[in-house]
Short mmCIF file of C-alpha atoms in Angstrom, two decimals:
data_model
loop_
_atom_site.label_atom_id
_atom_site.label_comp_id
_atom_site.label_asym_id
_atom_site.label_seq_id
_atom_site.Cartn_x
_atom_site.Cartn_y
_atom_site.Cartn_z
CA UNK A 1 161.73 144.95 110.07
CA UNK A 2 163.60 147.05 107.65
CA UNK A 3 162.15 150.36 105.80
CA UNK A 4 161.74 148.31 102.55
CA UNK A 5 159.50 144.88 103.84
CA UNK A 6 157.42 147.73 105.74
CA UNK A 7 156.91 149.33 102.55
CA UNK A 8 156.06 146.05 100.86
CA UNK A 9 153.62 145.28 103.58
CA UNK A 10 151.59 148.06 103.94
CA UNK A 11 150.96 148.44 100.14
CA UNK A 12 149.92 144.88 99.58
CA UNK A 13 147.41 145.30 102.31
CA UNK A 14 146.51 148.94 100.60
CA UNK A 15 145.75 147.02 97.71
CA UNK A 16 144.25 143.95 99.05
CA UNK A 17 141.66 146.99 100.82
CA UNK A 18 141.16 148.76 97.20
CA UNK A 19 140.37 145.40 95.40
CA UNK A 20 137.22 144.17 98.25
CA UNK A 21 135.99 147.91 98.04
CA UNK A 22 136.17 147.84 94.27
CA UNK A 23 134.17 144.58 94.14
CA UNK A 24 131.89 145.86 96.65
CA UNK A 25 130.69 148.52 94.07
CA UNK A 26 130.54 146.46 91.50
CA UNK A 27 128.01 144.03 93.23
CA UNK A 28 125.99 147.61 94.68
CA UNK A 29 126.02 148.53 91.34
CA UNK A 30 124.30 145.14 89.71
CA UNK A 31 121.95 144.99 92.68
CA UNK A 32 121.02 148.21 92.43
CA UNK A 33 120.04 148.49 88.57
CA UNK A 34 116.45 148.57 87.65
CA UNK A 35 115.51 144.93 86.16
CA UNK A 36 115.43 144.73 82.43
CA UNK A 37 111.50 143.99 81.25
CA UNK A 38 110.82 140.46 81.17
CA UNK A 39 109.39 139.88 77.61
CA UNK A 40 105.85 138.29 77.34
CA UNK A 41 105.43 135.75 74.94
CA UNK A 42 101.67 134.74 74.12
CA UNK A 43 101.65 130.96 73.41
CA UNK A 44 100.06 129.40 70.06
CA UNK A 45 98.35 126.61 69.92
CA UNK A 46 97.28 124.69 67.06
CA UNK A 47 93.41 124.18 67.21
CA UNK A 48 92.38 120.45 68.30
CA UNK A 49 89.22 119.27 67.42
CA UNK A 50 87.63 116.08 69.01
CA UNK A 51 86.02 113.61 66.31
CA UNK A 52 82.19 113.98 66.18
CA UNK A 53 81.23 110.69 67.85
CA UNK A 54 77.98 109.77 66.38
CA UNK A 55 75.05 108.00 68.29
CA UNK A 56 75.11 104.69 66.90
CA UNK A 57 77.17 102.61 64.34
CA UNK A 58 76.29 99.81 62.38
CA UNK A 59 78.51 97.15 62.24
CA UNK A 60 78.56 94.06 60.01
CA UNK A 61 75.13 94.89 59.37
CA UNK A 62 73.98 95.17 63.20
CA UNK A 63 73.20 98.44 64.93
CA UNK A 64 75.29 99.70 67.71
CA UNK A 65 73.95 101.66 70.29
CA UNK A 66 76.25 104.04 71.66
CA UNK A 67 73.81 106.22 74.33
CA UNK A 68 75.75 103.99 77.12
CA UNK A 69 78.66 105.81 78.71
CA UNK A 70 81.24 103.31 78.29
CA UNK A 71 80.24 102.17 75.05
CA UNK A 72 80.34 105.98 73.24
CA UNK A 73 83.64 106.88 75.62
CA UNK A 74 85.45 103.43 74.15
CA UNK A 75 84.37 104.34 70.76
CA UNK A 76 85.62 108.03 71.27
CA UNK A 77 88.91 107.04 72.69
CA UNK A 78 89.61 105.35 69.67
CA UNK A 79 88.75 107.29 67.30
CA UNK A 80 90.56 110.21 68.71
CA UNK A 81 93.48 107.97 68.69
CA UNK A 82 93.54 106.99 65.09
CA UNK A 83 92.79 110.67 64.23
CA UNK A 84 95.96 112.23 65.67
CA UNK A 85 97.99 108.74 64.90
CA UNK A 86 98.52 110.38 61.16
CA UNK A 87 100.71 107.97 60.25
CA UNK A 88 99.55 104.47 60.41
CA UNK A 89 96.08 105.33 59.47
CA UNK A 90 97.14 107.51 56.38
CA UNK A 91 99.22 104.26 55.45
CA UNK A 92 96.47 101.96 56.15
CA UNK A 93 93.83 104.37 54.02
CA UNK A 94 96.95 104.89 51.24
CA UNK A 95 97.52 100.56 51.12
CA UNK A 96 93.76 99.68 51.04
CA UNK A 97 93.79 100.67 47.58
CA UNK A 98 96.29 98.34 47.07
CA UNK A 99 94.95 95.27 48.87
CA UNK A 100 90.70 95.66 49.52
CA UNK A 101 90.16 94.83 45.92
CA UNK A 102 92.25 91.46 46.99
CA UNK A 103 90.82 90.94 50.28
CA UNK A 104 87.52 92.09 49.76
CA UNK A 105 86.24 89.82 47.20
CA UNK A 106 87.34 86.81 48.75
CA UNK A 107 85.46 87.68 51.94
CA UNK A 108 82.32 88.08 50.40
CA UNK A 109 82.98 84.96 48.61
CA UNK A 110 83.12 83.01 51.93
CA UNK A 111 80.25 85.03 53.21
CA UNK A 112 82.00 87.16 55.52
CA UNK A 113 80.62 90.49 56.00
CA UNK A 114 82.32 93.17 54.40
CA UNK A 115 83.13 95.19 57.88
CA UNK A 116 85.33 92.41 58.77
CA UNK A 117 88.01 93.62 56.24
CA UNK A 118 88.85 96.31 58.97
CA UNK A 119 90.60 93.25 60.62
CA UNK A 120 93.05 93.31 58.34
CA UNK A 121 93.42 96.93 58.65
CA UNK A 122 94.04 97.00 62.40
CA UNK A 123 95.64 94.12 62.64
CA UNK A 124 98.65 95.06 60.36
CA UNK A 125 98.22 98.31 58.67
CA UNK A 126 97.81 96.49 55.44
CA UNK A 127 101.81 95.71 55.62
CA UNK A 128 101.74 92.01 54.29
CA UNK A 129 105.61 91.62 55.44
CA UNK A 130 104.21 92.50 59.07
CA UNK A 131 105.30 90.74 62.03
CA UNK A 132 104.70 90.84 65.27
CA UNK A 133 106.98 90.17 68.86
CA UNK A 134 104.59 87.24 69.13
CA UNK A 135 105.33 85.72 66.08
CA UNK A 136 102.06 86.55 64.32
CA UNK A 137 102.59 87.16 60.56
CA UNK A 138 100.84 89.10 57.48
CA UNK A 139 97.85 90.75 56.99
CA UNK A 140 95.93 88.92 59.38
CA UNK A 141 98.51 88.56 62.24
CA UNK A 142 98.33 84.69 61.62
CA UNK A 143 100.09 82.75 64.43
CA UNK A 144 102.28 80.05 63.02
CA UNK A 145 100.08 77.29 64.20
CA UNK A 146 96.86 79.01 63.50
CA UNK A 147 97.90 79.12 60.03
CA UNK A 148 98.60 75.68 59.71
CA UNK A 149 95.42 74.95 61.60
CA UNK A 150 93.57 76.37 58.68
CA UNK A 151 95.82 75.12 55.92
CA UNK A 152 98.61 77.12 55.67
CA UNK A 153 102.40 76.07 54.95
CA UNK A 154 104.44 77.70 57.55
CA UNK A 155 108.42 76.93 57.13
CA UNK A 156 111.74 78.34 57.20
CA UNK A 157 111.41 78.32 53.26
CA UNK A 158 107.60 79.41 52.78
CA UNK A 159 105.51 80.99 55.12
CA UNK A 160 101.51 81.21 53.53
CA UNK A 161 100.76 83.24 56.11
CA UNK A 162 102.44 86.46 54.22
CA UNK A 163 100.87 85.47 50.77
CA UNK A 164 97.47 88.29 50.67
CA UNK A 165 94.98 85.45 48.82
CA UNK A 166 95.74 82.45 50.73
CA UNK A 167 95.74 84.23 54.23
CA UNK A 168 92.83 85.55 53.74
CA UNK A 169 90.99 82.56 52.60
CA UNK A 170 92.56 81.19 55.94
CA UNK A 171 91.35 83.98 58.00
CA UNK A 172 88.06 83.51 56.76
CA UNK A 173 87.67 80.07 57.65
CA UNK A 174 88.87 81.35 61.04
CA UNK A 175 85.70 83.65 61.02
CA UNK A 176 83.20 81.08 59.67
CA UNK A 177 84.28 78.58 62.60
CA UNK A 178 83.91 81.38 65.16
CA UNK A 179 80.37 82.54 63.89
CA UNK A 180 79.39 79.40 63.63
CA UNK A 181 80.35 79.36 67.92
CA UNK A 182 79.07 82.39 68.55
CA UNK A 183 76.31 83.81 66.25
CA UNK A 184 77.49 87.58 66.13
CA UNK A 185 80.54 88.98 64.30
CA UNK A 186 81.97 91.19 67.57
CA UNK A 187 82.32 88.20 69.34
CA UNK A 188 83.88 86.62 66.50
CA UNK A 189 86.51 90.00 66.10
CA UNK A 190 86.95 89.32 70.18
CA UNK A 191 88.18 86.18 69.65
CA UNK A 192 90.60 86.70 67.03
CA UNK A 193 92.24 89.15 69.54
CA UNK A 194 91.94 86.71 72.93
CA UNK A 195 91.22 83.23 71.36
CA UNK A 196 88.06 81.25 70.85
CA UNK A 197 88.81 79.29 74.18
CA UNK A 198 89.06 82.51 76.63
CA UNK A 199 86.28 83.84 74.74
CA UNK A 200 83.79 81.39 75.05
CA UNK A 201 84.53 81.02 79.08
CA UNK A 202 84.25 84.84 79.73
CA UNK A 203 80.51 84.95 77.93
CA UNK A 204 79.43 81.93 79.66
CA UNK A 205 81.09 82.96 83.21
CA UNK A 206 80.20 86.46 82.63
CA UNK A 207 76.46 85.10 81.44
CA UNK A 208 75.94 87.76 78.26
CA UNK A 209 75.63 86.95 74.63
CA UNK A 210 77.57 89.69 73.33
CA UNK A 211 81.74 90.67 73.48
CA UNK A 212 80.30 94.41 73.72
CA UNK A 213 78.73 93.33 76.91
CA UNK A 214 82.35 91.29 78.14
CA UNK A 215 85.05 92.86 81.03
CA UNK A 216 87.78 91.44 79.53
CA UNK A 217 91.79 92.74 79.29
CA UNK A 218 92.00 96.21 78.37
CA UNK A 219 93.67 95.07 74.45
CA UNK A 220 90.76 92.93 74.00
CA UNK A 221 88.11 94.88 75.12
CA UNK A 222 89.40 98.05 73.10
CA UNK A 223 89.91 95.74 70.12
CA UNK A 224 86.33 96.04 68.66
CA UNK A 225 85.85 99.19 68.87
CA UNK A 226 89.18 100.02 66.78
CA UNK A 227 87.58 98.01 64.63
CA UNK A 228 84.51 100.53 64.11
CA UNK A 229 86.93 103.72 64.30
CA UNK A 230 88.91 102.42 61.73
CA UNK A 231 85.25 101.97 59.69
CA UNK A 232 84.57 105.61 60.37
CA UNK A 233 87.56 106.80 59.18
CA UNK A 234 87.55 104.93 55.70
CA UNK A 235 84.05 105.11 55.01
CA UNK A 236 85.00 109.11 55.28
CA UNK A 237 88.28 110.43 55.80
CA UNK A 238 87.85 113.80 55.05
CA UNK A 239 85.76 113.94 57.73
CA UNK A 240 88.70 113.29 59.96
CA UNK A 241 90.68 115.65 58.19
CA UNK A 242 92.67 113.41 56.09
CA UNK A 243 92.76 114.71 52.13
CA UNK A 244 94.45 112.27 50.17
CA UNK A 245 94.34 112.52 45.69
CA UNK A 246 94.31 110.04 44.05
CA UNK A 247 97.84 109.62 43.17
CA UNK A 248 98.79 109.54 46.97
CA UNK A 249 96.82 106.19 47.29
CA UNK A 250 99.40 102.80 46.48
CA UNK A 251 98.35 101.64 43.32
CA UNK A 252 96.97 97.86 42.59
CA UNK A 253 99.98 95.51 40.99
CA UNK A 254 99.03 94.07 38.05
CA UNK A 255 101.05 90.34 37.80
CA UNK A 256 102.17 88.04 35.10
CA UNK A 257 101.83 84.30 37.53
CA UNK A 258 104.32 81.56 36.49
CA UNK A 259 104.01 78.11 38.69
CA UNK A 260 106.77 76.82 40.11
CA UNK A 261 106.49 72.65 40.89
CA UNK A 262 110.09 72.07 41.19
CA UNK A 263 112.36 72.64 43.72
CA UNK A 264 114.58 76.49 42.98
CA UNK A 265 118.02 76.27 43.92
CA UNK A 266 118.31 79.84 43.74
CA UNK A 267 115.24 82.53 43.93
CA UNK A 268 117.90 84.95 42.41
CA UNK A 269 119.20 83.46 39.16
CA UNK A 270 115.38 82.37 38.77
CA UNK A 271 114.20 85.95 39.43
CA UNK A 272 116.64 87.14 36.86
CA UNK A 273 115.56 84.84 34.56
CA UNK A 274 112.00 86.14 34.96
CA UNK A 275 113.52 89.78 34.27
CA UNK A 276 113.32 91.02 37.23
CA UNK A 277 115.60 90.86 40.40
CA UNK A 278 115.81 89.49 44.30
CA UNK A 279 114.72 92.22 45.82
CA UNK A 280 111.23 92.64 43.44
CA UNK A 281 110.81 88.77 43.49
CA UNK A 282 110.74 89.06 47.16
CA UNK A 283 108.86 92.46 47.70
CA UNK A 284 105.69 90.79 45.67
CA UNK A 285 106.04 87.51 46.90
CA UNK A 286 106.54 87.76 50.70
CA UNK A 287 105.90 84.05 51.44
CA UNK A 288 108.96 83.11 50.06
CA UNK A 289 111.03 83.30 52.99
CA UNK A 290 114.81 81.90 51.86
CA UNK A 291 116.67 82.07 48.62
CA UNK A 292 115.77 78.33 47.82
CA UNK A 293 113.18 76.26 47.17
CA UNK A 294 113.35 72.90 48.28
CA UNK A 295 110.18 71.46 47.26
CA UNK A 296 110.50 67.56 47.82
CA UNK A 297 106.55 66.99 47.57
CA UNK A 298 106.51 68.75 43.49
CA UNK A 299 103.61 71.24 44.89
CA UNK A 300 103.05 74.17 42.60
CA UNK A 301 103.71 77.26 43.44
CA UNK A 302 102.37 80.60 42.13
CA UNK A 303 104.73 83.03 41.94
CA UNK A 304 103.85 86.93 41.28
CA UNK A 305 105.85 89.05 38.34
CA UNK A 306 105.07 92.41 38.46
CA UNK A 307 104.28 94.02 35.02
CA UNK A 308 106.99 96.45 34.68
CA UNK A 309 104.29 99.57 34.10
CA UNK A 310 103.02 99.04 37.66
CA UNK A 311 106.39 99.39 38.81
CA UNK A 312 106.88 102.80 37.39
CA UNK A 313 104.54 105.83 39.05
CA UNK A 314 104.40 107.82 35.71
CA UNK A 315 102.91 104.23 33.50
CA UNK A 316 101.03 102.54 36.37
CA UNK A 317 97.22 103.30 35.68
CA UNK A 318 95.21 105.18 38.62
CA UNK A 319 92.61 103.58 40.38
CA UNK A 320 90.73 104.58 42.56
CA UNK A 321 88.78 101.78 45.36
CA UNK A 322 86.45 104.00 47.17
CA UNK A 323 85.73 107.31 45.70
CA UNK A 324 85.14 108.52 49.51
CA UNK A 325 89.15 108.16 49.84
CA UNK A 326 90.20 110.98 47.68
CA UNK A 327 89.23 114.55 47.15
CA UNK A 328 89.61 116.43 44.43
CA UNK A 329 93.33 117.62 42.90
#
């Protein structure tokens, strides 16, 4: 090996040395320096507060005892729910003042008890263009056959079921039939959840009187008692900690009706014929479900026009429902 590769050898192997002690020192150095002080962070929380759960309710004018375990834990479950679900039950507080002067009035004209209005409200939030995976529309969650049942037209053109005055007089004949079965109104609300049939074998297999009283599926058995959360919540929201003024509540529509016996060819050109377009025929009347109108049998048809003040938040007049639903500002 010549003077020169020697040379190129040994310093390669100098340096190769150099480098593994240099990193060496560098890793003595890191492991060797005091820690840096781990900062402390004290967690906030915002302060939860569970609902007061009172000792009894009174529903559809019949006292409910809630000194049994399950009944005040069902109750509390559900109203702890609705309390920290801010969303749906601001909406469904925000459209009653929209749609329990409609509904309300019509119950109490069938002689349904005023508490059964909450229905509506759990059923659907108050949305009448709701509809659920099963198929059940409006208000009242009508099932396309149960509407027809109880005199409803249900077709690809109109659907009754989304029209607030006529699916509520529907509903209510649903009610009266099931009272008339059963004799209380929670056994009625059961049923409107898990059928009259199911119902009515469960309280004679089971041997009790009541629904309160009934092991059924969890939905159903929780159903009732939504029902008397929701009440709670209404009859006082503030007590639940929701403020609403009264121009955060949806405002009643006030409607021009013109009757339609004919068959429409197009719910567009007749909407802007009526001064108003598509998209607010169809918003106000949600049972019309195509842009036509066949109408072979010449039955009349009301159809809704807004007034154009309700349409505009500065000209619409405030109204307030429930004085209990607004506090002052």
């Amino acid at each position: 090996m010549n003077n020169n590769k020697k040379l190129f050898l040994y310093s390669s192997v100098g340096l190769t040395f150099l480098a593994l002690v240099a990193s060496s020192e560098r890793i003595a150095a890191v492991t060797s320096a005091p820690e840096a002080p781990v900062e402390t962070q004290t967690a906030e929380f915002s302060t939860v507060v569970n609902p007061s759960i009172p000792s009894s309710v009174t529903f559809a004018g019949k006292k409910v005892d809630l000194d049994p375990t399950h009944m005040w834990e069902r109750l509390d479950r559900e109203l702890t729910a609705m309390t920290y679900t801010h969303g749906n039950t601001l909406l469904g507080i925000k459209r009653a003042n929209r749609y329990f002067p409609i509904l309300a009035p019509i119950l109490k004209k069938n002689g349904i008890p005023s508490d059964m209005i909450y229905l509506a409200v759990i059923e659907s939030t108050l949305n009448p263009r709701a509809l659920s995976p099963a198929k059940a529309g409006g208000l009242w969650q009508l099932m396309p056959a149960t509407g027809k049942e109880y005199g409803l037209e249900v077709n690809e053109d109109v659907d009754e079921r989304y029209d607030p005055v006529k699916a509520t007089e529907a509903a209510s004949r649903y009610l009266k039939n099931a009272y008339a079965k059963y004799g209380n109104w929670e056994s009625v609300a059961a049923s409107y959840n898990g059928g009259m049939a199911r119902i009515s074998k469960e309280l004679g297999s089971q041997q009790v009187d009541s629904a309160y009283d009934l092991y059924l599926s969890d939905e159903t058995m929780r159903y009732i008692f939504r029902m008397l959360a929701m009440k709670l919540i209404m009859e006082n929201p503030s007590a639940y900690g929701f403020n609403l003024t009264a121009d955060q509540l949806y405002q009643p529509i006030e409607y021009k009706v013109v009757e339609v016996n004919t068959p429409v060819d197009d719910w567009a050109a007749w909407a802007k014929k009526q001064g108003i377009d598509y998209l607010t025929l169809r918003e106000h009347n949600p049972w019309i479900r195509s842009k036509t109108l066949p109408n072979k049998s010449g039955k009349t048809y009301k159809v809704s026009i807004p007034i154009r003040d309700s349409l505009s938040r500065s000209r619409q007049k405030v109204k307030v429902y429930n004085p209990a639903w607004v506090v002052a500002g």
